[in-house]
PDB file of C-alpha atoms in Angstrom:
ATOM      1  CA  UNK A   1      88.679  85.442 106.261  1.00 44.00           C
ATOM      2  CA  UNK A   2      89.117  85.228 110.018  1.00 46.00           C
ATOM      3  CA  UNK A   3      87.198  86.952 112.835  1.00 42.00           C
ATOM      4  CA  UNK A   4      90.401  88.923 113.534  1.00 65.00           C
ATOM      5  CA  UNK A   5      90.346  90.344 110.013  1.00 83.00           C
ATOM      6  CA  UNK A   6      86.946  91.905 109.308  1.00 92.00           C
ATOM      7  CA  UNK A   7      86.207  93.266 105.853  1.00 94.00           C
ATOM      8  CA  UNK A   8      85.499  96.997 105.876  1.00 95.00           C
ATOM      9  CA  UNK A   9      84.120  98.825 102.871  1.00 96.00           C
ATOM     10  CA  UNK A  10      85.939 102.154 102.591  1.00 97.00           C
ATOM     11  CA  UNK A  11      84.035 104.597 100.383  1.00 96.00           C
ATOM     12  CA  UNK A  12      86.467 107.304  99.301  1.00 94.00           C
ATOM     13  CA  UNK A  13      84.779 110.716  99.071  1.00 89.00           C
ATOM     14  CA  UNK A  14      87.799 112.964  99.548  1.00 72.00           C
ATOM     15  CA  UNK A  15      89.550 114.887  96.831  1.00 66.00           C
ATOM     16  CA  UNK A  16      89.156 118.405  95.507  1.00 62.00           C
ATOM     17  CA  UNK A  17      86.840 117.616  92.548  1.00 61.00           C
ATOM     18  CA  UNK A  18      88.331 120.634  90.772  1.00 60.00           C
ATOM     19  CA  UNK A  19      87.691 119.320  87.257  1.00 61.00           C
ATOM     20  CA  UNK A  20      84.090 118.381  88.086  1.00 62.00           C
ATOM     21  CA  UNK A  21      83.409 121.701  89.798  1.00 57.00           C
ATOM     22  CA  UNK A  22      81.372 120.090  92.576  1.00 72.00           C
ATOM     23  CA  UNK A  23      81.591 117.165  94.965  1.00 79.00           C
ATOM     24  CA  UNK A  24      81.560 113.902  92.997  1.00 84.00           C
ATOM     25  CA  UNK A  25      80.191 111.875  95.887  1.00 89.00           C
ATOM     26  CA  UNK A  26      77.035 114.045  95.903  1.00 88.00           C
ATOM     27  CA  UNK A  27      76.216 113.549  92.219  1.00 88.00           C
ATOM     28  CA  UNK A  28      72.976 111.764  91.429  1.00 88.00           C
ATOM     29  CA  UNK A  29      73.315 108.934  88.904  1.00 88.00           C
ATOM     30  CA  UNK A  30      70.928 106.347  90.370  1.00 86.00           C
ATOM     31  CA  UNK A  31      68.218 108.469  92.014  1.00 86.00           C
ATOM     32  CA  UNK A  32      70.381 108.950  95.094  1.00 88.00           C
ATOM     33  CA  UNK A  33      73.670 110.621  95.914  1.00 91.00           C
ATOM     34  CA  UNK A  34      76.543 108.462  94.662  1.00 92.00           C
ATOM     35  CA  UNK A  35      78.022 107.806  98.124  1.00 93.00           C
ATOM     36  CA  UNK A  36      74.615 106.550  99.321  1.00 95.00           C
ATOM     37  CA  UNK A  37      74.188 104.334  96.261  1.00 95.00           C
ATOM     38  CA  UNK A  38      77.531 102.668  96.994  1.00 95.00           C
ATOM     39  CA  UNK A  39      76.857 102.554 100.738  1.00 96.00           C
ATOM     40  CA  UNK A  40      73.575 100.700 100.220  1.00 95.00           C
ATOM     41  CA  UNK A  41      75.264  98.300  97.799  1.00 94.00           C
ATOM     42  CA  UNK A  42      78.057  97.258 100.196  1.00 94.00           C
ATOM     43  CA  UNK A  43      76.488  97.669 103.635  1.00 93.00           C
ATOM     44  CA  UNK A  44      75.217  94.095 103.924  1.00 91.00           C
ATOM     45  CA  UNK A  45      78.192  92.550 102.123  1.00 94.00           C
ATOM     46  CA  UNK A  46      80.921  93.804 104.490  1.00 94.00           C
ATOM     47  CA  UNK A  47      81.379  93.737 108.254  1.00 94.00           C
ATOM     48  CA  UNK A  48      81.448  97.533 108.418  1.00 94.00           C
ATOM     49  CA  UNK A  49      81.009 100.364 105.958  1.00 96.00           C
ATOM     50  CA  UNK A  50      82.855 103.635 106.511  1.00 96.00           C
ATOM     51  CA  UNK A  51      83.280 106.898 104.659  1.00 95.00           C
ATOM     52  CA  UNK A  52      86.640 108.540 104.042  1.00 94.00           C
ATOM     53  CA  UNK A  53      86.450 112.290 103.532  1.00 91.00           C
ATOM     54  CA  UNK A  54      88.122 115.573 104.385  1.00 87.00           C
ATOM     55  CA  UNK A  55      87.081 117.791 107.272  1.00 86.00           C
ATOM     56  CA  UNK A  56      84.979 120.081 105.086  1.00 86.00           C
ATOM     57  CA  UNK A  57      82.914 117.166 103.784  1.00 88.00           C
ATOM     58  CA  UNK A  58      81.987 115.502 107.073  1.00 89.00           C
ATOM     59  CA  UNK A  59      78.842 117.608 107.465  1.00 90.00           C
ATOM     60  CA  UNK A  60      77.258 116.030 104.380  1.00 90.00           C
ATOM     61  CA  UNK A  61      76.803 112.687 106.128  1.00 92.00           C
ATOM     62  CA  UNK A  62      74.158 111.645 108.676  1.00 92.00           C
ATOM     63  CA  UNK A  63      75.364 111.175 112.250  1.00 89.00           C
ATOM     64  CA  UNK A  64      74.884 107.389 112.190  1.00 91.00           C
ATOM     65  CA  UNK A  65      77.369 106.967 109.315  1.00 93.00           C
ATOM     66  CA  UNK A  66      80.899 106.017 110.361  1.00 93.00           C
ATOM     67  CA  UNK A  67      83.363 108.537 108.972  1.00 93.00           C
ATOM     68  CA  UNK A  68      87.167 108.689 108.944  1.00 91.00           C
ATOM     69  CA  UNK A  69      88.385 112.227 108.315  1.00 90.00           C
ATOM     70  CA  UNK A  70      91.661 112.629 106.429  1.00 85.00           C
ATOM     71  CA  UNK A  71      94.593 113.320 108.728  1.00 84.00           C
ATOM     72  CA  UNK A  72      96.069 116.708 107.859  1.00 83.00           C
ATOM     73  CA  UNK A  73      99.580 115.215 107.809  1.00 85.00           C
ATOM     74  CA  UNK A  74      98.525 113.270 104.702  1.00 85.00           C
ATOM     75  CA  UNK A  75      97.260 116.347 102.871  1.00 83.00           C
ATOM     76  CA  UNK A  76      98.094 116.465  99.177  1.00 84.00           C
ATOM     77  CA  UNK A  77      99.053 112.811  98.687  1.00 89.00           C
ATOM     78  CA  UNK A  78      95.917 111.666  96.896  1.00 88.00           C
ATOM     79  CA  UNK A  79      93.876 108.540  97.697  1.00 90.00           C
ATOM     80  CA  UNK A  80      96.723 107.000  99.703  1.00 92.00           C
ATOM     81  CA  UNK A  81      95.617 109.388 102.467  1.00 91.00           C
ATOM     82  CA  UNK A  82      92.287 107.582 102.753  1.00 92.00           C
ATOM     83  CA  UNK A  83      93.910 104.187 103.203  1.00 93.00           C
ATOM     84  CA  UNK A  84      96.524 105.407 105.673  1.00 93.00           C
ATOM     85  CA  UNK A  85      93.814 107.066 107.742  1.00 91.00           C
ATOM     86  CA  UNK A  86      91.611 103.972 107.705  1.00 92.00           C
ATOM     87  CA  UNK A  87      94.569 101.743 108.655  1.00 90.00           C
ATOM     88  CA  UNK A  88      95.274 103.937 111.672  1.00 90.00           C
ATOM     89  CA  UNK A  89      91.678 103.755 112.879  1.00 90.00           C
ATOM     90  CA  UNK A  90      91.103 100.076 112.077  1.00 91.00           C
ATOM     91  CA  UNK A  91      94.511  98.336 112.095  1.00 88.00           C
ATOM     92  CA  UNK A  92      93.090  94.800 111.981  1.00 87.00           C
ATOM     93  CA  UNK A  93      90.708  95.273 109.080  1.00 91.00           C
ATOM     94  CA  UNK A  94      90.837  94.322 105.431  1.00 93.00           C
ATOM     95  CA  UNK A  95      89.642  97.177 103.223  1.00 95.00           C
ATOM     96  CA  UNK A  96      87.515  97.056 100.138  1.00 96.00           C
ATOM     97  CA  UNK A  97      88.272 100.520  98.781  1.00 96.00           C
ATOM     98  CA  UNK A  98      85.784 101.962  96.336  1.00 95.00           C
ATOM     99  CA  UNK A  99      85.763 105.438  94.838  1.00 93.00           C
ATOM    100  CA  UNK A 100      82.692 107.509  93.996  1.00 88.00           C
ATOM    101  CA  UNK A 101      83.590 108.257  90.390  1.00 86.00           C
ATOM    102  CA  UNK A 102      82.611 104.971  88.717  1.00 91.00           C
ATOM    103  CA  UNK A 103      78.941 105.697  87.961  1.00 90.00           C
ATOM    104  CA  UNK A 104      78.423 102.764  85.574  1.00 91.00           C
ATOM    105  CA  UNK A 105      79.138 100.198  88.290  1.00 90.00           C
ATOM    106  CA  UNK A 106      75.888  98.446  89.142  1.00 90.00           C
ATOM    107  CA  UNK A 107      74.864  96.915  92.439  1.00 91.00           C
ATOM    108  CA  UNK A 108      75.498  93.511  90.851  1.00 91.00           C
ATOM    109  CA  UNK A 109      78.998  94.573  89.746  1.00 92.00           C
ATOM    110  CA  UNK A 110      79.807  95.696  93.288  1.00 93.00           C
ATOM    111  CA  UNK A 111      78.459  92.465  94.764  1.00 93.00           C
ATOM    112  CA  UNK A 112      80.583  90.435  92.360  1.00 92.00           C
ATOM    113  CA  UNK A 113      83.661  92.466  93.296  1.00 92.00           C
ATOM    114  CA  UNK A 114      83.159  91.817  97.005  1.00 93.00           C
ATOM    115  CA  UNK A 115      82.853  88.075  96.362  1.00 92.00           C
ATOM    116  CA  UNK A 116      85.986  88.072  94.196  1.00 91.00           C
ATOM    117  CA  UNK A 117      87.965  90.010  96.794  1.00 89.00           C
ATOM    118  CA  UNK A 118      86.988  87.622  99.562  1.00 88.00           C
ATOM    119  CA  UNK A 119      87.811  84.587  97.426  1.00 86.00           C
ATOM    120  CA  UNK A 120      91.332  85.828  96.605  1.00 84.00           C
ATOM    121  CA  UNK A 121      92.318  86.256 100.255  1.00 83.00           C
ATOM    122  CA  UNK A 122      95.100  88.717  99.431  1.00 90.00           C
ATOM    123  CA  UNK A 123      95.563  92.220  98.078  1.00 93.00           C
ATOM    124  CA  UNK A 124      93.731  92.455  94.758  1.00 94.00           C
ATOM    125  CA  UNK A 125      92.484  95.197  92.470  1.00 94.00           C
ATOM    126  CA  UNK A 126      90.367  95.614  89.387  1.00 94.00           C
ATOM    127  CA  UNK A 127      92.654  95.477  86.377  1.00 93.00           C
ATOM    128  CA  UNK A 128      91.713  97.635  83.427  1.00 90.00           C
ATOM    129  CA  UNK A 129      92.584  95.531  80.402  1.00 89.00           C
ATOM    130  CA  UNK A 130      92.221  98.499  78.041  1.00 87.00           C
ATOM    131  CA  UNK A 131      94.732 100.756  79.801  1.00 87.00           C
ATOM    132  CA  UNK A 132      96.718  97.852  81.362  1.00 90.00           C
ATOM    133  CA  UNK A 133      96.684  99.398  84.839  1.00 92.00           C
ATOM    134  CA  UNK A 134      95.198  98.623  88.226  1.00 94.00           C
ATOM    135  CA  UNK A 135      92.302 100.663  89.583  1.00 95.00           C
ATOM    136  CA  UNK A 136      93.509 101.547  93.132  1.00 94.00           C
ATOM    137  CA  UNK A 137      90.043 102.804  94.098  1.00 94.00           C
ATOM    138  CA  UNK A 138      88.443  99.483  93.181  1.00 95.00           C
ATOM    139  CA  UNK A 139      90.695  97.292  95.262  1.00 95.00           C
ATOM    140  CA  UNK A 140      91.084  95.077  98.318  1.00 96.00           C
ATOM    141  CA  UNK A 141      93.951  95.941 100.625  1.00 95.00           C
ATOM    142  CA  UNK A 142      94.974  93.065 102.878  1.00 90.00           C
ATOM    143  CA  UNK A 143      97.613  93.054 105.608  1.00 83.00           C
ATOM    144  CA  UNK A 144     100.205  91.881 103.068  1.00 78.00           C
ATOM    145  CA  UNK A 145     100.500  95.434 101.739  1.00 88.00           C
ATOM    146  CA  UNK A 146     100.008  97.644 104.821  1.00 88.00           C
ATOM    147  CA  UNK A 147     103.694  97.982 105.697  1.00 90.00           C
ATOM    148  CA  UNK A 148     104.477  98.580 102.047  1.00 92.00           C
ATOM    149  CA  UNK A 149     101.977 101.452 101.918  1.00 93.00           C
ATOM    150  CA  UNK A 150     103.545 102.984 105.015  1.00 92.00           C
ATOM    151  CA  UNK A 151     107.094 102.669 103.709  1.00 92.00           C
ATOM    152  CA  UNK A 152     106.040 104.035 100.328  1.00 93.00           C
ATOM    153  CA  UNK A 153     104.527 107.067 102.069  1.00 93.00           C
ATOM    154  CA  UNK A 154     107.636 107.685 104.172  1.00 93.00           C
ATOM    155  CA  UNK A 155     109.894 107.694 101.124  1.00 93.00           C
ATOM    156  CA  UNK A 156     107.629 110.202  99.383  1.00 92.00           C
ATOM    157  CA  UNK A 157     106.110 107.818  96.860  1.00 93.00           C
ATOM    158  CA  UNK A 158     102.318 108.172  96.978  1.00 93.00           C
ATOM    159  CA  UNK A 159     101.438 105.896  94.072  1.00 93.00           C
ATOM    160  CA  UNK A 160      98.979 103.151  95.016  1.00 94.00           C
ATOM    161  CA  UNK A 161      99.526 101.804  91.513  1.00 93.00           C
ATOM    162  CA  UNK A 162     103.159 101.201  92.477  1.00 92.00           C
ATOM    163  CA  UNK A 163     102.141  99.521  95.737  1.00 94.00           C
ATOM    164  CA  UNK A 164      99.775  97.158  93.947  1.00 94.00           C
ATOM    165  CA  UNK A 165     102.475  96.199  91.454  1.00 93.00           C
ATOM    166  CA  UNK A 166     105.114  95.725  94.145  1.00 92.00           C
ATOM    167  CA  UNK A 167     102.898  93.512  96.275  1.00 92.00           C
ATOM    168  CA  UNK A 168     101.976  91.496  93.170  1.00 92.00           C
ATOM    169  CA  UNK A 169      98.283  92.159  93.648  1.00 93.00           C
ATOM    170  CA  UNK A 170      95.826  89.751  92.103  1.00 93.00           C
ATOM    171  CA  UNK A 171      93.995  91.049  89.044  1.00 94.00           C
ATOM    172  CA  UNK A 172      90.228  91.270  89.355  1.00 92.00           C
ATOM    173  CA  UNK A 173      88.712  91.186  85.877  1.00 89.00           C
ATOM    174  CA  UNK A 174      85.282  92.659  85.286  1.00 87.00           C
ATOM    175  CA  UNK A 175      83.489  94.206  82.318  1.00 84.00           C
ATOM    176  CA  UNK A 176      85.816  96.992  81.155  1.00 82.00           C
ATOM    177  CA  UNK A 177      82.858  99.020  79.912  1.00 84.00           C
ATOM    178  CA  UNK A 178      81.883  99.902  83.491  1.00 85.00           C
ATOM    179  CA  UNK A 179      85.395 100.964  84.538  1.00 87.00           C
ATOM    180  CA  UNK A 180      84.834 104.542  83.479  1.00 84.00           C
ATOM    181  CA  UNK A 181      85.721 107.430  85.746  1.00 81.00           C
ATOM    182  CA  UNK A 182      83.585 110.563  85.561  1.00 80.00           C
ATOM    183  CA  UNK A 183      85.702 113.522  86.648  1.00 79.00           C
ATOM    184  CA  UNK A 184      84.372 116.425  84.584  1.00 81.00           C
ATOM    185  CA  UNK A 185      80.953 118.027  84.156  1.00 81.00           C
ATOM    186  CA  UNK A 186      80.866 116.830  80.541  1.00 84.00           C
ATOM    187  CA  UNK A 187      81.537 113.239  81.588  1.00 85.00           C
ATOM    188  CA  UNK A 188      78.879 113.510  84.279  1.00 83.00           C
ATOM    189  CA  UNK A 189      76.273 114.426  81.666  1.00 86.00           C
ATOM    190  CA  UNK A 190      77.530 111.676  79.348  1.00 87.00           C
ATOM    191  CA  UNK A 191      77.269 109.071  82.114  1.00 86.00           C
ATOM    192  CA  UNK A 192      73.745 110.247  82.962  1.00 86.00           C
ATOM    193  CA  UNK A 193      72.757 109.824  79.315  1.00 87.00           C
ATOM    194  CA  UNK A 194      74.239 106.317  79.147  1.00 88.00           C
ATOM    195  CA  UNK A 195      72.400 105.280  82.304  1.00 87.00           C
ATOM    196  CA  UNK A 196      69.163 106.826  81.069  1.00 81.00           C
ATOM    197  CA  UNK A 197      69.446 105.040  77.719  1.00 78.00           C
ATOM    198  CA  UNK A 198      70.115 101.761  79.531  1.00 75.00           C
ATOM    199  CA  UNK A 199      67.093 102.275  81.779  1.00 58.00           C
ATOM    200  CA  UNK A 200      64.881 102.905  78.734  1.00 54.00           C
ATOM    201  CA  UNK A 201      66.274  99.802  77.017  1.00 52.00           C
ATOM    202  CA  UNK A 202      65.697  97.651  80.116  1.00 50.00           C
ATOM    203  CA  UNK A 203      62.147  98.979  80.403  1.00 35.00           C
ATOM    204  CA  UNK A 204      61.426  98.193  76.769  1.00 39.00           C
ATOM    205  CA  UNK A 205      62.776  94.648  77.156  1.00 35.00           C
ATOM    206  CA  UNK A 206      60.634  94.144  80.250  1.00 38.00           C
ATOM    207  CA  UNK A 207      57.548  95.384  78.398  1.00 37.00           C
ATOM    208  CA  UNK A 208      58.200  92.924  75.576  1.00 37.00           C
ATOM    209  CA  UNK A 209      58.656  90.019  78.001  1.00 33.00           C
ATOM    210  CA  UNK A 210      55.418  90.851  79.811  1.00 38.00           C
ATOM    211  CA  UNK A 211      53.292  90.896  76.678  1.00 41.00           C
TER     212      UNK A 211
END
């Protein structure tokens, strides 16, 4: 990592959230809104932390938070819009892109991911060994893929999965049990129950150890 290539955490909050029925980045899984939980987890691990969102969402964030609003020319192309917008604003940065719909990711998981991304020194993404695909919103985008993202956009191919395969991205392997996306109201409630059960279990273990 060189001074010319700072690592920016890019928290992706855009998207229509139609299946969830409300903004996923505002959901409370860890006693704070999900975007804030992620922000606090990465703020001290990266050189800068920025939010990617659409123009209707910008008002949810405090004034001191750095925000990149989706360019309207990228409307309807999915999460690639967030990366293209961030690249335009910060052309010399490396981006750790993290979505808001992985509620089972812990602060420790996120810290481990940042370390792994730095150590690889090239474009890398979490690889889901169950589904055998990359997770484009848990990924590090280095300069080696920026031109590829642009060319993919210009030819009408908006698949970040395809970009990661074409650039031969490194596979970041973490516990597959936490790579669960919550995109419906039912999944939100299920994730809340899992986290609550885990909290109770951790509390019980702590009580036993303190006896």
